[in-house]
């Protein structure tokens, strides 16, 4: 049940971030509100594509019907690639959250094109597996001060055809909205 719920939350989050809005509909953002970087990342078994850097980051934590979800979504600057973290829990303290395939704690989705959320060959999840491995990763919350959060992460994820994606040396910081 948790796996189905997680999949639905991730799909809904991808659809929401893929929606195009008129510039006048976009909320004004303050420079430096939230950032996400990764030292290395790649798709389909390739070597590192280099650094992932985003200033288009949203961090939320909401509770609906007793289930609290922490979500962090980032679109790479100048690209349609994205990294999304969804945790099925309330973040109340610093610490490490281990993501395992079918673990029920949430996961990370790496996308080649966030505007195509329905194309599962472009979206790689820690909740998928291949013949040679299972998705997983780790999120380490290093600072939580009121609504300000900082942390690090890494992940191995797979698309629906079993191709692998990875992200390492990830870091994020910003305000939870």
CSV table of C-alpha atoms in Angstrom, one decimal:
chain,number,residue,atom,x,y,z
A,1,UNK,CA,0.0,0.0,0.0
A,2,UNK,CA,2.8,2.4,0.9
A,3,UNK,CA,4.5,1.7,-2.5
A,4,UNK,CA,1.3,2.5,-4.4
A,5,UNK,CA,0.9,5.7,-2.3
A,6,UNK,CA,4.5,6.7,-2.9
A,7,UNK,CA,4.2,6.1,-6.7
A,8,UNK,CA,1.0,8.2,-6.8
A,9,UNK,CA,2.7,11.0,-4.8
A,10,UNK,CA,5.7,11.0,-7.1
A,11,UNK,CA,3.5,11.0,-10.2
A,12,UNK,CA,1.4,13.8,-8.9
A,13,UNK,CA,4.5,15.8,-8.0
A,14,UNK,CA,6.0,15.3,-11.5
A,15,UNK,CA,2.7,16.4,-13.1
A,16,UNK,CA,2.5,19.5,-10.9
A,17,UNK,CA,6.1,20.5,-11.7
A,18,UNK,CA,5.5,19.8,-15.4
A,19,UNK,CA,2.5,22.2,-15.7
A,20,UNK,CA,3.4,25.3,-17.6
A,21,UNK,CA,2.1,28.6,-16.3
A,22,UNK,CA,2.0,32.1,-17.7
A,23,UNK,CA,4.7,34.2,-16.3
A,24,UNK,CA,2.1,36.4,-14.6
A,25,UNK,CA,0.8,33.2,-12.8
A,26,UNK,CA,4.2,32.4,-11.4
A,27,UNK,CA,4.8,33.4,-7.8
A,28,UNK,CA,7.7,35.8,-7.3
A,29,UNK,CA,10.7,34.1,-5.9
A,30,UNK,CA,13.6,35.6,-3.9
A,31,UNK,CA,17.0,34.8,-5.0
A,32,UNK,CA,18.7,32.2,-2.7
A,33,UNK,CA,15.5,30.9,-1.2
A,34,UNK,CA,16.5,27.3,-1.9
A,35,UNK,CA,19.2,25.5,-3.8
A,36,UNK,CA,20.2,22.0,-4.8
A,37,UNK,CA,23.5,20.8,-6.2
A,38,UNK,CA,25.1,17.4,-7.0
A,39,UNK,CA,28.8,16.9,-7.8
A,40,UNK,CA,28.0,14.0,-10.1
A,41,UNK,CA,25.0,12.5,-11.8
A,42,UNK,CA,24.2,10.4,-14.9
A,43,UNK,CA,21.7,8.5,-16.9
A,44,UNK,CA,21.7,5.1,-18.6
A,45,UNK,CA,25.0,3.8,-17.3
A,46,UNK,CA,27.0,6.7,-18.6
A,47,UNK,CA,29.8,8.4,-16.8
A,48,UNK,CA,29.1,11.5,-14.9
A,49,UNK,CA,27.3,14.3,-16.8
A,50,UNK,CA,29.1,16.7,-14.4
A,51,UNK,CA,27.5,19.0,-11.8
A,52,UNK,CA,23.7,19.4,-11.3
A,53,UNK,CA,22.9,22.9,-10.0
A,54,UNK,CA,19.5,24.4,-9.4
A,55,UNK,CA,18.1,27.6,-8.0
A,56,UNK,CA,14.6,26.5,-9.1
A,57,UNK,CA,13.9,24.5,-5.9
A,58,UNK,CA,10.7,24.0,-4.0
A,59,UNK,CA,10.6,22.5,-0.5
A,60,UNK,CA,7.3,21.7,1.2
A,61,UNK,CA,6.0,19.6,4.1
A,62,UNK,CA,2.3,19.0,4.3
A,63,UNK,CA,-0.1,16.8,6.2
A,64,UNK,CA,-3.2,15.4,4.6
A,65,UNK,CA,-5.5,12.9,6.3
A,66,UNK,CA,-2.8,12.2,9.0
A,67,UNK,CA,0.0,11.5,6.4
A,68,UNK,CA,2.8,14.0,6.4
A,69,UNK,CA,4.9,14.2,3.3
A,70,UNK,CA,8.2,16.1,2.8
A,71,UNK,CA,8.9,17.0,-0.8
A,72,UNK,CA,11.9,18.7,-2.5
A,73,UNK,CA,11.8,19.4,-6.2
A,74,UNK,CA,14.6,20.9,-8.2
A,75,UNK,CA,14.9,21.7,-12.0
A,76,UNK,CA,18.5,22.0,-13.3
A,77,UNK,CA,19.3,25.5,-14.3
A,78,UNK,CA,19.1,25.8,-18.1
A,79,UNK,CA,17.7,22.3,-18.5
A,80,UNK,CA,14.6,20.2,-18.2
A,81,UNK,CA,16.4,17.6,-16.0
A,82,UNK,CA,15.1,17.4,-12.4
A,83,UNK,CA,15.7,15.8,-9.1
A,84,UNK,CA,12.8,15.2,-6.7
A,85,UNK,CA,12.9,13.8,-3.2
A,86,UNK,CA,9.7,12.6,-1.5
A,87,UNK,CA,9.7,11.4,2.1
A,88,UNK,CA,6.6,9.8,3.6
A,89,UNK,CA,7.3,11.3,7.0
A,90,UNK,CA,7.5,14.6,8.9
A,91,UNK,CA,11.1,16.0,9.2
A,92,UNK,CA,11.4,17.1,12.8
A,93,UNK,CA,15.2,16.6,13.5
A,94,UNK,CA,18.5,16.1,11.9
A,95,UNK,CA,19.5,12.6,11.0
A,96,UNK,CA,19.8,10.0,8.3
A,97,UNK,CA,17.0,8.5,6.2
A,98,UNK,CA,17.9,5.4,4.3
A,99,UNK,CA,16.0,4.8,1.1
A,100,UNK,CA,15.7,1.2,0.0
A,101,UNK,CA,13.8,-0.4,-2.8
A,102,UNK,CA,10.2,-1.1,-1.5
A,103,UNK,CA,11.2,0.3,1.8
A,104,UNK,CA,8.1,2.5,2.3
A,105,UNK,CA,10.0,5.6,3.5
A,106,UNK,CA,9.8,7.5,0.2
A,107,UNK,CA,12.3,7.9,-2.6
A,108,UNK,CA,14.2,10.0,-5.1
A,109,UNK,CA,13.2,10.5,-8.8
A,110,UNK,CA,15.7,11.7,-11.4
A,111,UNK,CA,14.2,12.9,-14.6
A,112,UNK,CA,15.7,13.6,-18.0
A,113,UNK,CA,12.7,15.8,-18.8
A,114,UNK,CA,10.3,16.9,-16.0
A,115,UNK,CA,7.8,18.2,-18.7
A,116,UNK,CA,7.1,14.5,-19.6
A,117,UNK,CA,6.0,12.9,-16.3
A,118,UNK,CA,4.1,10.1,-18.0
A,119,UNK,CA,7.2,8.8,-19.9
A,120,UNK,CA,8.6,6.3,-17.5
A,121,UNK,CA,11.7,5.8,-19.7
A,122,UNK,CA,12.7,9.3,-18.8
A,123,UNK,CA,12.0,9.1,-15.1
A,124,UNK,CA,14.2,7.0,-12.8
A,125,UNK,CA,13.1,6.1,-9.3
A,126,UNK,CA,14.7,4.5,-6.3
A,127,UNK,CA,11.5,2.5,-6.1
A,128,UNK,CA,12.4,0.6,-9.2
A,129,UNK,CA,14.9,-2.2,-10.0
A,130,UNK,CA,16.8,-4.0,-12.8
A,131,UNK,CA,18.1,-7.5,-13.3
A,132,UNK,CA,21.4,-6.4,-11.6
A,133,UNK,CA,20.3,-4.0,-8.8
A,134,UNK,CA,17.7,-2.3,-6.8
A,135,UNK,CA,17.2,1.4,-6.3
A,136,UNK,CA,18.1,3.1,-3.1
A,137,UNK,CA,20.0,6.0,-1.5
A,138,UNK,CA,20.3,8.1,1.6
A,139,UNK,CA,19.3,11.6,2.7
A,140,UNK,CA,21.1,13.2,5.6
A,141,UNK,CA,19.4,16.2,7.3
A,142,UNK,CA,22.3,18.1,8.7
A,143,UNK,CA,20.5,21.2,9.8
A,144,UNK,CA,16.9,22.0,10.8
A,145,UNK,CA,16.3,25.4,12.3
A,146,UNK,CA,12.6,26.3,12.2
A,147,UNK,CA,11.7,26.2,8.6
A,148,UNK,CA,15.3,26.3,7.4
A,149,UNK,CA,16.7,22.9,6.3
A,150,UNK,CA,20.0,21.7,4.9
A,151,UNK,CA,21.1,18.2,3.9
A,152,UNK,CA,23.0,15.9,1.7
A,153,UNK,CA,22.0,12.9,-0.4
A,154,UNK,CA,22.8,10.3,-3.0
A,155,UNK,CA,20.8,7.8,-5.0
A,156,UNK,CA,20.8,5.0,-7.5
A,157,UNK,CA,17.5,4.8,-9.5
A,158,UNK,CA,16.1,2.9,-12.4
A,159,UNK,CA,13.6,3.6,-15.2
A,160,UNK,CA,10.8,1.3,-16.3
A,161,UNK,CA,13.2,-0.5,-18.8
A,162,UNK,CA,15.8,-1.2,-16.1
A,163,UNK,CA,18.3,1.4,-17.1
A,164,UNK,CA,20.2,3.0,-14.2
A,165,UNK,CA,20.6,6.6,-13.1
A,166,UNK,CA,22.7,8.0,-10.2
A,167,UNK,CA,23.3,11.1,-8.3
A,168,UNK,CA,26.1,11.6,-5.7
A,169,UNK,CA,27.5,14.4,-3.6
A,170,UNK,CA,24.1,16.0,-3.5
A,171,UNK,CA,23.3,18.9,-1.2
A,172,UNK,CA,20.3,21.1,-0.6
A,173,UNK,CA,19.4,24.1,1.5
A,174,UNK,CA,16.4,26.4,1.8
A,175,UNK,CA,13.2,27.2,3.6
A,176,UNK,CA,10.3,24.7,3.9
A,177,UNK,CA,7.2,26.4,2.5
